[in-house]
mmCIF file of C-alpha atoms in Angstrom:
data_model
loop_
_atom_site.group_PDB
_atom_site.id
_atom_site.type_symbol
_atom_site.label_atom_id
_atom_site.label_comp_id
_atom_site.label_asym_id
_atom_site.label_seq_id
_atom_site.Cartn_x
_atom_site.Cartn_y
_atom_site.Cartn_z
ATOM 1 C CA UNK A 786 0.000 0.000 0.000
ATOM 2 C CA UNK A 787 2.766 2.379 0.191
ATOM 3 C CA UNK A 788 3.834 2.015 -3.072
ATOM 4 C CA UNK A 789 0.792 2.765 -4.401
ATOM 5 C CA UNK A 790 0.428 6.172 -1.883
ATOM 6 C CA UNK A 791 2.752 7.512 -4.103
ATOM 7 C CA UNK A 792 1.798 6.938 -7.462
ATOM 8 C CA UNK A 793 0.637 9.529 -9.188
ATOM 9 C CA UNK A 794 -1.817 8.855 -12.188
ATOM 10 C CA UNK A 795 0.343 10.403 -15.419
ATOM 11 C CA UNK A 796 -2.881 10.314 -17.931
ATOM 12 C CA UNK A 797 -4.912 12.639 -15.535
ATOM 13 C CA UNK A 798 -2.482 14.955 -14.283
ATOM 14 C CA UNK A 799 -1.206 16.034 -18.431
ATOM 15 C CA UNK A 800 -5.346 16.080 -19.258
ATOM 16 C CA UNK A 801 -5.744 18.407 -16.379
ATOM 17 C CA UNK A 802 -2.930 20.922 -17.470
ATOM 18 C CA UNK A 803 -4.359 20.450 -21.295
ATOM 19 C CA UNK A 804 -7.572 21.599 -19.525
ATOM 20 C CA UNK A 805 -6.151 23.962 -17.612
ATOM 21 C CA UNK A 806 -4.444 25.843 -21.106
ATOM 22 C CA UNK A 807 -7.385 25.809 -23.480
ATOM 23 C CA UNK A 808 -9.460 27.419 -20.309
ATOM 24 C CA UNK A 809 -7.036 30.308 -20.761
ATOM 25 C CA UNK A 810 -6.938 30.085 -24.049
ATOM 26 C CA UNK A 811 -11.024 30.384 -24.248
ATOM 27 C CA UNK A 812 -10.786 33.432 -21.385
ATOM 28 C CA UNK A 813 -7.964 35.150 -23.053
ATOM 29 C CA UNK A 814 -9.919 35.176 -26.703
ATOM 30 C CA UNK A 815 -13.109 35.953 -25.099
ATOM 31 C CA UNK A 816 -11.637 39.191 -23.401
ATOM 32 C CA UNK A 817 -9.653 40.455 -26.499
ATOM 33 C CA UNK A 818 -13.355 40.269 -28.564
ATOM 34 C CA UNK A 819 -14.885 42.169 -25.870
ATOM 35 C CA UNK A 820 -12.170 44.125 -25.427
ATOM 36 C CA UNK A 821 -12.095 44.966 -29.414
ATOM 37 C CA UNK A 822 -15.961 45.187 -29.504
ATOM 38 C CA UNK A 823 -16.247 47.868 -26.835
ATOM 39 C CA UNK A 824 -13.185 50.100 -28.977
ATOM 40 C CA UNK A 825 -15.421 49.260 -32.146
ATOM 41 C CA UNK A 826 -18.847 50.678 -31.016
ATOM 42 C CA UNK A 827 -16.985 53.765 -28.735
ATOM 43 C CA UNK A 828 -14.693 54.955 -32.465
ATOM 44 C CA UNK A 829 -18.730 54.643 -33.913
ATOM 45 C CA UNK A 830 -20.545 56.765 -31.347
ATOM 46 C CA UNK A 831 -17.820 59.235 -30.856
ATOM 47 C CA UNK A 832 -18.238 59.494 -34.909
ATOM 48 C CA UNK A 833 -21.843 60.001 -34.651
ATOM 49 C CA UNK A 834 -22.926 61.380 -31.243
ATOM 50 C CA UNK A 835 -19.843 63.626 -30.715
ATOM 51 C CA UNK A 836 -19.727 64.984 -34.587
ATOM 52 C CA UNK A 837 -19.641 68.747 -33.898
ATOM 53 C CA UNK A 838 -22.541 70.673 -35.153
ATOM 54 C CA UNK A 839 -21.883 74.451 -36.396
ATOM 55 C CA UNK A 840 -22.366 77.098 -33.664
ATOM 56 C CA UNK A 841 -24.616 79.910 -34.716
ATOM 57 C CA UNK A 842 -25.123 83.892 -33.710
ATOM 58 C CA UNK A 843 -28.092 85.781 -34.336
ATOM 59 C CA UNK A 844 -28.616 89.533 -33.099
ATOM 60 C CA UNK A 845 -30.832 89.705 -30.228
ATOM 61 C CA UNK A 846 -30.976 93.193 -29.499
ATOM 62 C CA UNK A 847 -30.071 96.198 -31.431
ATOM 63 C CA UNK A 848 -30.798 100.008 -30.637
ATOM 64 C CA UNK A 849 -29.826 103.531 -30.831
ATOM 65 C CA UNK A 850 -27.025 104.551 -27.827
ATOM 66 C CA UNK A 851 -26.430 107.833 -28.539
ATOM 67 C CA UNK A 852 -27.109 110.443 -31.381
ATOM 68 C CA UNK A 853 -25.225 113.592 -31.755
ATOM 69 C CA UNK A 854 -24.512 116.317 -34.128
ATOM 70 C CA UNK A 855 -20.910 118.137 -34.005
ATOM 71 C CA UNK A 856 -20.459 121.955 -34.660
ATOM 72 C CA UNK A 857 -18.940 121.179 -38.115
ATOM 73 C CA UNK A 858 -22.131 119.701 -39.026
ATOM 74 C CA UNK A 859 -20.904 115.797 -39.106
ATOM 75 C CA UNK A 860 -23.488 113.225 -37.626
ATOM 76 C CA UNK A 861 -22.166 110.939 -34.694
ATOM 77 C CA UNK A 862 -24.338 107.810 -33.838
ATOM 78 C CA UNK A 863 -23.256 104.567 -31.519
ATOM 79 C CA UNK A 864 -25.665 101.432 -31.795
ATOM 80 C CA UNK A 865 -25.535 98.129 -28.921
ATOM 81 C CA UNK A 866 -26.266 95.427 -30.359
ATOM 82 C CA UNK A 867 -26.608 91.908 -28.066
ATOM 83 C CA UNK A 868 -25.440 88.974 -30.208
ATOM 84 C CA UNK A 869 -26.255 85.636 -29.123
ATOM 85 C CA UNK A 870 -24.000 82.738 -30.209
ATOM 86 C CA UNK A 871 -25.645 79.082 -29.530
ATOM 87 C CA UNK A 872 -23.831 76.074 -29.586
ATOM 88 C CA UNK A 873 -26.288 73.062 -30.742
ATOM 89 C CA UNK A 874 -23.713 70.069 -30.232
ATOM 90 C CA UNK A 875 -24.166 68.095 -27.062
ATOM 91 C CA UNK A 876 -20.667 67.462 -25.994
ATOM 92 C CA UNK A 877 -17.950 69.715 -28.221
ATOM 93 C CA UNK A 878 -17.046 72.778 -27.156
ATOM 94 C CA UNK A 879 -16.408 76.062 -29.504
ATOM 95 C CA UNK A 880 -14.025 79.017 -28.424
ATOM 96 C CA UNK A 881 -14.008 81.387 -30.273
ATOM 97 C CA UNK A 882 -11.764 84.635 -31.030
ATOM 98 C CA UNK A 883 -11.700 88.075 -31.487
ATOM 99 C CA UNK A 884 -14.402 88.500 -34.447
ATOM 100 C CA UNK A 885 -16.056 91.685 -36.636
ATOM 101 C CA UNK A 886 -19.542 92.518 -36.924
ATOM 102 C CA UNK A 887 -20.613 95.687 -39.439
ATOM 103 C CA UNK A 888 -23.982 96.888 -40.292
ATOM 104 C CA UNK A 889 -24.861 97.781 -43.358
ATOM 105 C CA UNK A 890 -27.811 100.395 -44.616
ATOM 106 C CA UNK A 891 -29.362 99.812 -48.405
ATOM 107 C CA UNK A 892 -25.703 97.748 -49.156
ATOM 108 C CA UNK A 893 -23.560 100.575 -47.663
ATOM 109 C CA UNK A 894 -21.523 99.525 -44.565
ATOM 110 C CA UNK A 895 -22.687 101.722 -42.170
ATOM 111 C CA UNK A 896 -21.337 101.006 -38.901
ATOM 112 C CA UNK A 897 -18.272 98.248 -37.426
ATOM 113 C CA UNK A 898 -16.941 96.650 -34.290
ATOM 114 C CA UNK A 899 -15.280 93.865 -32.978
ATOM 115 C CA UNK A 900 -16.480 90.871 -31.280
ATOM 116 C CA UNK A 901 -14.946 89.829 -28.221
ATOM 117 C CA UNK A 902 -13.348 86.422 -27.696
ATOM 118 C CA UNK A 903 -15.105 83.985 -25.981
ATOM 119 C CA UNK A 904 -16.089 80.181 -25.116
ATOM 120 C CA UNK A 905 -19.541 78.615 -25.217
ATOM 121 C CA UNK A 906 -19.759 74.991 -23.296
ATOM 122 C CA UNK A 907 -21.596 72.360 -25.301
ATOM 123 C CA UNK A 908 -25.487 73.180 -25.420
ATOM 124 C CA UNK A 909 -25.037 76.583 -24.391
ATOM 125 C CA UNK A 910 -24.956 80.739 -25.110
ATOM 126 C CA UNK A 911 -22.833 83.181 -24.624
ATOM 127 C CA UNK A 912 -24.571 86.545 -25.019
ATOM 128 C CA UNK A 913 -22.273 89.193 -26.203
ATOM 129 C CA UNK A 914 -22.660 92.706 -26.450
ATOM 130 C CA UNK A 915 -21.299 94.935 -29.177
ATOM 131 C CA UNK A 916 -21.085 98.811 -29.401
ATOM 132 C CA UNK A 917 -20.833 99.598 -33.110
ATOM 133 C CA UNK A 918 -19.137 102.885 -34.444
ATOM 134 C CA UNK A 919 -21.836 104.674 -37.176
ATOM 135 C CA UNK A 920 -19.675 105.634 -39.989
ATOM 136 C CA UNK A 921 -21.510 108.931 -40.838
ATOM 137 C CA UNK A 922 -18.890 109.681 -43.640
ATOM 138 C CA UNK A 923 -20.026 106.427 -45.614
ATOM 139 C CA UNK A 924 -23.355 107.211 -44.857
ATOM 140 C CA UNK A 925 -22.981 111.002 -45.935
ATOM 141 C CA UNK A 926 -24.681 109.859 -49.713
ATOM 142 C CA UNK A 927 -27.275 108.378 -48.359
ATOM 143 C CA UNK A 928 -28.246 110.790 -45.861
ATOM 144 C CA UNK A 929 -31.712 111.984 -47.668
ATOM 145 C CA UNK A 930 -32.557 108.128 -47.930
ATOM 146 C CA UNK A 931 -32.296 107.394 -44.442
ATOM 147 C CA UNK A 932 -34.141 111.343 -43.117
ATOM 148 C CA UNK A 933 -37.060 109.600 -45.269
ATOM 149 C CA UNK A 934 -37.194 106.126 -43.245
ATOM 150 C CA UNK A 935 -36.455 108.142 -40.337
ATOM 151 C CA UNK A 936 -38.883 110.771 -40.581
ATOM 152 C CA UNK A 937 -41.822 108.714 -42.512
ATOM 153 C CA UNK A 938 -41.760 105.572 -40.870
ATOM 154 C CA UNK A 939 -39.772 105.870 -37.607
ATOM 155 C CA UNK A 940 -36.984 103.260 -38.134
ATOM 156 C CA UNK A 941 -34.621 101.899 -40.922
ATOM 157 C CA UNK A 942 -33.938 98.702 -42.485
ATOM 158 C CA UNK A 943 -30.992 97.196 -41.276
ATOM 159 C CA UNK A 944 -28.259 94.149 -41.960
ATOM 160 C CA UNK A 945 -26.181 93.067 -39.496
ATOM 161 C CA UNK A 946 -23.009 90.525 -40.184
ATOM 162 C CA UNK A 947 -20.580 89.002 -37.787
ATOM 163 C CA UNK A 948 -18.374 86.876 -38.489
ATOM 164 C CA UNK A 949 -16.608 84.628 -35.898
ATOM 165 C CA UNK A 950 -13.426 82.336 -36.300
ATOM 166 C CA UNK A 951 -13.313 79.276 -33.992
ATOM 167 C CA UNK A 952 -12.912 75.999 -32.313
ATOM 168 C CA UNK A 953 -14.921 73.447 -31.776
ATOM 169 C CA UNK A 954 -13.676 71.002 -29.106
ATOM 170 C CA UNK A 955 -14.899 67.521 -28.897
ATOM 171 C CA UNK A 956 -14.747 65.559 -25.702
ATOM 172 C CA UNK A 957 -11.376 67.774 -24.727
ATOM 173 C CA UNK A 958 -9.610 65.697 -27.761
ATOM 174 C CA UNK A 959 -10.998 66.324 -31.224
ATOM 175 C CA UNK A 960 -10.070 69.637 -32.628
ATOM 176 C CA UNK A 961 -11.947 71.546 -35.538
ATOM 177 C CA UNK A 962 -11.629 74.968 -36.626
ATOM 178 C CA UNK A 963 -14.915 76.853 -38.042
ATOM 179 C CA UNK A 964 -16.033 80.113 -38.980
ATOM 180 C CA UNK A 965 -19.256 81.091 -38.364
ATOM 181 C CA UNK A 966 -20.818 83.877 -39.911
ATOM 182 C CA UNK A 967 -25.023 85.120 -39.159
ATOM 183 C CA UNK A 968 -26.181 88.023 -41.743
ATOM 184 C CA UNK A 969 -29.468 89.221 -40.207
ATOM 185 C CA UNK A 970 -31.728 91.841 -41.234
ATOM 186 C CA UNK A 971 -34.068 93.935 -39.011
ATOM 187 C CA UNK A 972 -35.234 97.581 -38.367
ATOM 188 C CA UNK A 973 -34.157 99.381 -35.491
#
């Protein structure tokens, strides 16, 4: 009986380590495809969830600051205007820099100023405001044109461009530069 204490079985113990290897064979495959399937469908949703969408601006507010006429005749005129720039995409980012916005009366630019710099998180608004400079000296030509919309109807026809150079960020990674540019027309 003591010889046969310390025997030790040869076919079981080599079928339990051939056992024993395709196990982590099988657990080692099985990981890498999940592994691989989870990078597959996260490259396909980042592609189509986190695509950024263009930001837009549109002018919320625009009226009449001040009005004066100098001594040499010359008209002087400052208009705030609020402009609103939305960002749509639910997880990018846009910055964007310093940018210009000009009104223009019947075609003739009429009035300029720059846009501040400035960052809008993803799904939100940045409301700017903007003093614009009238240009009476451009305007000078068309000054019996714009007494008459004055004086007859009480306001004048208006079209107000910016035009914004940016970044849109997605998830803190993905960069993409943009311009976005709103041409709006109103009366004010």
């Amino acid at each position: 009986m003591a010889s046969s204490a310390g025997t030790v079985c040869k076919h079981h113990g080599a079928s339990s380590a051939s056992t024993l290897r395709r196990l982590r064979v099988c657990v080692v495959v099985s990981v890498a495809a999940l592994l691989l399937f989870t990078a597959v469908a996260a490259t396909v949703l980042a592609f189509a969830a986190a695509r950024p969408r263009p930001a837009d601006a549109a002018v919320t507010a625009l009226r009449l600051a001040s009005l004066s006429v100098s001594p040499g005749g010359s008209l002087n005129a400052t208009l705030d205007a609020v402009l609103a720039v939305r960002n749509p995409s639910p997880v990018a980012a846009f910055a964007h820099a310093a940018g210009r916005a000009e009104v223009y009366y019947r075609g003739a630019l009429a009035a300029d100023a720059d846009v501040p710099p400035g960052r809008v998180a993803a799904r939100g608004e940045e409301a700017l405001s903007v003093r614009l400079t009238v240009r009476a000296d451009r305007l000078a030509g068309r000054a019996a044109e714009l007494f008459g919309d004055v004086a007859g109807a009480g306001d004048v026809a208006l079209t107000v461009r910016t035009t914004m150079l940016g970044t849109v960020t997605v998830l803190g990674v993905l960069r993409h530069s943009v311009v976005v540019i709103t041409a709006c027309t109103g009366r004010a």
